[in-house]
Structures are given as structure tokens and as C-alpha cells.
């Protein structure tokens, strides 16, 4: 089954404690991205990757890091989480130039206290 | 930052009403326009991917049109049902280099009252 898998689904953590949210896709997609969703602000892109070892900042990259060492995985790293990073996070993947849709993970609800 | 605007922000309709929403996007460097349906507590799911000016796509009671020259797309729902209640997102995909990323609008929240 084609899918994007995010883990964990829910996470409560404390300010400053490094965390990683994993994202894995099994569709051989080149393009992967991370979004955060906040009330009234829609889906805002944090980082994206167009292929292995190719990553770039989205619209709200501050406080986040990513890596793309393998095509299927695109982890989101918060080195020192702060309360303003409390949000709902989605990972998505798609083909770059194919006219097909993006597939989304199940979402990660992160709370930083 | 690319400007993708959706209107209205929210909409309440009665069961059986037909409704439509608008997505505005840049008319230059167009590659594709996506529509997604996002139910509460779930992930966004694709409705349509549209690429050609004048495109019309249909899935059941939902249809969409595309005008790339003027930079807008309409999503129509005929005979709304309570299960249509969701946020409808459009996303613009540009062409060339980093423009291939998907830029989302803020969505239109549709509530269909029984």
C-alpha cells in the first residue's frame, strides 16, 4: 500500500530537549516536504527536498533542521524546541515533475511546554 | 513567498445546497494546481490535479475548473451533504528549480448543516 508514515503521532516535550519526527514513504518519490499547520494560518512549508542530499528552506524554517540521506526518509529535527513550535506537523511526498498528487502522513501533534 | 489565496475562509450551507470556492494563484511559471480535501483529525487527500488552461475535472458531486491565464480555479460541490464538511485546500505548483514546491492556500472550511 502506498503510504507516508510519520512518527510519533503525538508528542509532549519540554523546552530545549532535542527531538526528531520521522517520515518515510514507499512510493519512490523524489520530493518530500514538511509543513506545520496552525489555526488561521493554513499549511506552511518548513523545509523541502527535491532528492537525496538536496534540501532547501521553505517559508518557516527557523528552529528546524532536516536531512535526506536516503530517498525514502526525511526526518524533521528540532534541536532546541520552544513553545512556539507547538503545532500540528505533516510530512508529504510526491513526484517532482509528474502531474500526480502529494501524499500526506498522518500528522504529528507536538506540544512543547 | 508565492501568494495563493482562497475565498471564502469559511462557509456554512444547508444540506442540498450547491456551493463553490475560489483559489487564486500566480499566473506566471504555472505547472499544476492541486485541490485537497482535509477532514478533521485526518490527513489531506487529493481531489484533483489540474494542469491545462480550461481544464475541468469531476469526481462525483465535486468538480473543478482552471484558468491559468488569469490565475484562478473554482471548486464546485453540487447538492452538499454533511459528509462534505471539511477544509478544502488548493496548492500551486510552479515550474523550474525550486518553483516545483507546492504552495498551499489557507483553505476554505465548509460546514454542511443537515
GROMACS .gro file of C-alpha atoms in nm:
model
  227
    1UNK     CA    1   0.000   0.000   0.000
    2UNK     CA    2   0.130   0.342  -0.097
    3UNK     CA    3   0.179   0.548   0.214
    4UNK     CA    4   0.367   0.814   0.403
    5UNK     CA    5   0.439   0.716   0.761
    6UNK     CA    6   0.510   0.971   1.032
    7UNK     CA    7   0.613   0.900   1.388
    8UNK     CA    8   0.525   0.978   1.655
    9UNK     CA    9   0.160   1.079   1.616
   10UNK     CA   10   0.158   1.269   1.942
   11UNK     CA   11   0.446   1.412   2.143
   12UNK     CA   12   0.468   1.629   2.452
   13UNK     CA   13   0.815   1.753   2.531
   14UNK     CA   14   0.994   2.020   2.730
   15UNK     CA   15   1.168   2.330   2.603
   16UNK     CA   16   1.522   2.262   2.483
   17UNK     CA   17   1.503   1.884   2.460
   18UNK     CA   18   1.607   1.776   2.111
   19UNK     CA   19   1.357   1.568   1.919
   20UNK     CA   20   1.317   1.406   1.580
   21UNK     CA   21   0.996   1.337   1.392
   22UNK     CA   22   1.044   1.067   1.133
   23UNK     CA   23   0.885   1.048   0.789
   24UNK     CA   24   0.911   0.759   0.547
   25UNK     CA   25   0.748   0.699   0.208
   26UNK     CA   26   0.735   0.384  -0.005
   27UNK     CA   27   0.647   0.536  -0.342
   28UNK     CA   28   0.996   0.627  -0.466
   29UNK     CA   29   0.902   0.996  -0.464
   30UNK     CA   30   1.179   1.245  -0.524
   31UNK     CA   31   1.006   1.532  -0.350
   32UNK     CA   32   0.938   1.539   0.023
   33UNK     CA   33   0.839   1.826   0.245
   34UNK     CA   34   0.740   1.924   0.596
   35UNK     CA   35   0.452   2.154   0.685
   36UNK     CA   36   0.315   2.293   1.004
   37UNK     CA   37  -0.050   2.377   1.049
   38UNK     CA   38  -0.159   2.646   1.290
   39UNK     CA   39  -0.511   2.787   1.333
   40UNK     CA   40  -0.585   3.059   1.080
   41UNK     CA   41  -0.251   3.015   0.903
   42UNK     CA   42  -0.307   2.710   0.686
   43UNK     CA   43  -0.026   2.475   0.587
   44UNK     CA   44   0.310   2.649   0.593
   45UNK     CA   45   0.614   2.481   0.446
   46UNK     CA   46   0.912   2.434   0.676
   47UNK     CA   47   1.165   2.254   0.455
   48UNK     CA   48   1.155   2.055   0.137
   49UNK     CA   49   1.380   1.817  -0.051
   50UNK     CA   50   1.391   1.751  -0.424
   51UNK     CA   51   1.612   1.444  -0.396
   52UNK     CA   52   1.874   1.272  -0.184
   53UNK     CA   53   2.113   1.525  -0.027
   54UNK     CA   54   1.913   1.814  -0.179
   55UNK     CA   55   1.719   2.016   0.078
   56UNK     CA   56   1.604   2.375   0.093
   57UNK     CA   57   1.423   2.612   0.326
   58UNK     CA   58   1.054   2.663   0.296
   59UNK     CA   59   0.866   2.962   0.432
   60UNK     CA   60   0.915   2.900   0.807
   61UNK     CA   61   1.247   2.714   0.854
   62UNK     CA   62   1.371   2.881   1.174
   63UNK     CA   63   1.431   2.635   1.455
   64UNK     CA   64   1.417   2.326   1.233
   65UNK     CA   65   1.664   2.104   1.053
   66UNK     CA   66   1.614   1.822   0.804
   67UNK     CA   67   1.823   1.562   0.630
   68UNK     CA   68   1.775   1.346   0.322
   69UNK     CA   69   2.032   1.070   0.328
   70UNK     CA   70   1.801   0.816   0.168
   71UNK     CA   71   1.524   0.870  -0.081
   72UNK     CA   72   1.252   0.723   0.140
   73UNK     CA   73   1.327   0.910   0.465
   74UNK     CA   74   1.304   1.278   0.552
   75UNK     CA   75   1.328   1.337   0.928
   76UNK     CA   76   1.245   1.671   1.088
   77UNK     CA   77   1.478   1.771   1.369
   78UNK     CA   78   1.410   2.024   1.641
   79UNK     CA   79   1.745   2.085   1.809
   80UNK     CA   80   1.607   2.302   2.088
   81UNK     CA   81   1.226   2.307   2.079
   82UNK     CA   82   1.042   2.610   2.205
   83UNK     CA   83   0.674   2.659   2.292
   84UNK     CA   84   0.612   2.848   1.965
   85UNK     CA   85   0.685   2.523   1.783
   86UNK     CA   86   0.376   2.366   1.935
   87UNK     CA   87   0.181   2.275   1.625
   88UNK     CA   88   0.043   2.001   1.400
   89UNK     CA   89   0.310   1.878   1.160
   90UNK     CA   90   0.261   1.700   0.828
   91UNK     CA   91   0.509   1.529   0.604
   92UNK     CA   92   0.421   1.494   0.237
   93UNK     CA   93   0.579   1.336  -0.068
   94UNK     CA   94   0.523   1.343  -0.443
   95UNK     CA   95   0.692   1.303  -0.777
   96UNK     CA   96   0.866   1.619  -0.890
   97UNK     CA   97   0.751   1.661  -1.245
   98UNK     CA   98   0.475   1.403  -1.273
   99UNK     CA   99   0.127   1.552  -1.258
  100UNK     CA  100   0.020   1.343  -0.964
  101UNK     CA  101  -0.087   1.441  -0.620
  102UNK     CA  102   0.106   1.472  -0.297
  103UNK     CA  103   0.056   1.210  -0.030
  104UNK     CA  104   0.046   1.314   0.332
  105UNK     CA  105   0.145   1.141   0.652
  106UNK     CA  106  -0.098   1.106   0.939
  107UNK     CA  107   0.030   1.414   1.117
  108UNK     CA  108   0.225   1.469   1.439
  109UNK     CA  109   0.072   1.674   1.714
  110UNK     CA  110   0.364   1.832   1.902
  111UNK     CA  111   0.330   2.020   2.229
  112UNK     CA  112   0.635   2.196   2.376
  113UNK     CA  113   0.594   2.304   2.739
  114UNK     CA  114   0.677   3.370  -0.087
  115UNK     CA  115   0.417   3.283  -0.350
  116UNK     CA  116   0.067   3.417  -0.293
  117UNK     CA  117  -0.207   3.155  -0.305
  118UNK     CA  118  -0.538   3.292  -0.183
  119UNK     CA  119  -0.859   3.106  -0.110
  120UNK     CA  120  -1.202   3.251  -0.053
  121UNK     CA  121  -1.418   3.244   0.137
  122UNK     CA  122  -1.229   3.150   0.452
  123UNK     CA  123  -1.534   2.960   0.580
  124UNK     CA  124  -1.877   2.872   0.458
  125UNK     CA  125  -2.192   2.732   0.616
  126UNK     CA  126  -2.453   2.578   0.386
  127UNK     CA  127  -2.763   2.365   0.425
  128UNK     CA  128  -2.778   2.006   0.308
  129UNK     CA  129  -2.873   2.002  -0.058
  130UNK     CA  130  -2.728   2.344  -0.137
  131UNK     CA  131  -2.470   2.378  -0.411
  132UNK     CA  132  -2.163   2.582  -0.335
  133UNK     CA  133  -1.831   2.694  -0.478
  134UNK     CA  134  -1.497   2.830  -0.361
  135UNK     CA  135  -1.217   3.018  -0.529
  136UNK     CA  136  -0.841   2.970  -0.540
  137UNK     CA  137  -0.620   3.248  -0.681
  138UNK     CA  138  -0.258   3.184  -0.772
  139UNK     CA  139   0.029   3.339  -0.973
  140UNK     CA  140  -0.038   3.329  -1.347
  141UNK     CA  141   0.332   3.300  -1.435
  142UNK     CA  142   0.551   2.988  -1.420
  143UNK     CA  143   0.243   2.768  -1.380
  144UNK     CA  144   0.292   2.393  -1.363
  145UNK     CA  145  -0.011   2.250  -1.180
  146UNK     CA  146  -0.292   2.334  -0.943
  147UNK     CA  147  -0.396   2.081  -0.680
  148UNK     CA  148  -0.714   2.055  -0.475
  149UNK     CA  149  -0.721   1.862  -0.147
  150UNK     CA  150  -0.995   1.769   0.096
  151UNK     CA  151  -0.896   1.775   0.462
  152UNK     CA  152  -1.127   1.629   0.723
  153UNK     CA  153  -1.075   1.697   1.090
  154UNK     CA  154  -0.831   1.453   1.256
  155UNK     CA  155  -0.725   1.314   0.918
  156UNK     CA  156  -0.462   1.393   0.656
  157UNK     CA  157  -0.530   1.598   0.344
  158UNK     CA  158  -0.634   1.381   0.049
  159UNK     CA  159  -0.610   1.479  -0.314
  160UNK     CA  160  -0.922   1.561  -0.513
  161UNK     CA  161  -0.778   1.691  -0.838
  162UNK     CA  162  -0.453   1.777  -1.008
  163UNK     CA  163  -0.509   2.023  -1.290
  164UNK     CA  164  -0.253   2.131  -1.545
  165UNK     CA  165  -0.414   2.273  -1.859
  166UNK     CA  166  -0.586   2.607  -1.901
  167UNK     CA  167  -0.956   2.541  -1.937
  168UNK     CA  168  -0.932   2.205  -1.761
  169UNK     CA  169  -1.246   2.077  -1.595
  170UNK     CA  170  -1.238   1.777  -1.366
  171UNK     CA  171  -1.517   1.596  -1.188
  172UNK     CA  172  -1.542   1.339  -0.911
  173UNK     CA  173  -1.897   1.256  -0.813
  174UNK     CA  174  -2.068   1.576  -0.698
  175UNK     CA  175  -1.742   1.772  -0.687
  176UNK     CA  176  -1.593   1.944  -0.987
  177UNK     CA  177  -1.321   2.200  -1.054
  178UNK     CA  178  -1.223   2.440  -1.330
  179UNK     CA  179  -0.893   2.605  -1.408
  180UNK     CA  180  -0.793   2.936  -1.568
  181UNK     CA  181  -0.414   2.963  -1.578
  182UNK     CA  182  -0.407   3.287  -1.776
  183UNK     CA  183  -0.589   3.482  -1.508
  184UNK     CA  184  -0.470   3.265  -1.220
  185UNK     CA  185  -0.780   3.117  -1.063
  186UNK     CA  186  -0.957   2.787  -1.006
  187UNK     CA  187  -1.308   2.716  -0.882
  188UNK     CA  188  -1.421   2.414  -0.685
  189UNK     CA  189  -1.791   2.330  -0.703
  190UNK     CA  190  -1.993   2.099  -0.483
  191UNK     CA  191  -2.339   2.009  -0.609
  192UNK     CA  192  -2.606   1.910  -0.356
  193UNK     CA  193  -2.385   1.938  -0.046
  194UNK     CA  194  -2.408   1.661   0.211
  195UNK     CA  195  -2.299   1.669   0.578
  196UNK     CA  196  -2.011   1.435   0.491
  197UNK     CA  197  -1.874   1.705   0.260
  198UNK     CA  198  -1.790   1.910   0.569
  199UNK     CA  199  -1.413   1.959   0.558
  200UNK     CA  200  -1.144   2.211   0.478
  201UNK     CA  201  -1.073   2.237   0.106
  202UNK     CA  202  -0.717   2.332   0.019
  203UNK     CA  203  -0.571   2.438  -0.309
  204UNK     CA  204  -0.198   2.424  -0.383
  205UNK     CA  205   0.003   2.587  -0.660
  206UNK     CA  206   0.297   2.412  -0.819
  207UNK     CA  207   0.531   2.630  -1.021
  208UNK     CA  208   0.779   2.527  -1.286
  209UNK     CA  209   1.157   2.534  -1.279
  210UNK     CA  210   1.407   2.490  -0.998
  211UNK     CA  211   1.271   2.543  -0.650
  212UNK     CA  212   0.941   2.655  -0.802
  213UNK     CA  213   0.839   2.289  -0.813
  214UNK     CA  214   0.740   2.306  -0.448
  215UNK     CA  215   0.371   2.305  -0.358
  216UNK     CA  216   0.245   2.627  -0.202
  217UNK     CA  217  -0.087   2.591  -0.020
  218UNK     CA  218  -0.364   2.838   0.036
  219UNK     CA  219  -0.512   2.871   0.384
  220UNK     CA  220  -0.818   2.670   0.286
  221UNK     CA  221  -1.194   2.710   0.287
  222UNK     CA  222  -1.372   2.548   0.580
  223UNK     CA  223  -1.705   2.411   0.464
  224UNK     CA  224  -1.976   2.313   0.714
  225UNK     CA  225  -2.287   2.145   0.578
  226UNK     CA  226  -2.578   2.151   0.818
  227UNK     CA  227  -2.829   1.863   0.799
   0.00000   0.00000   0.00000
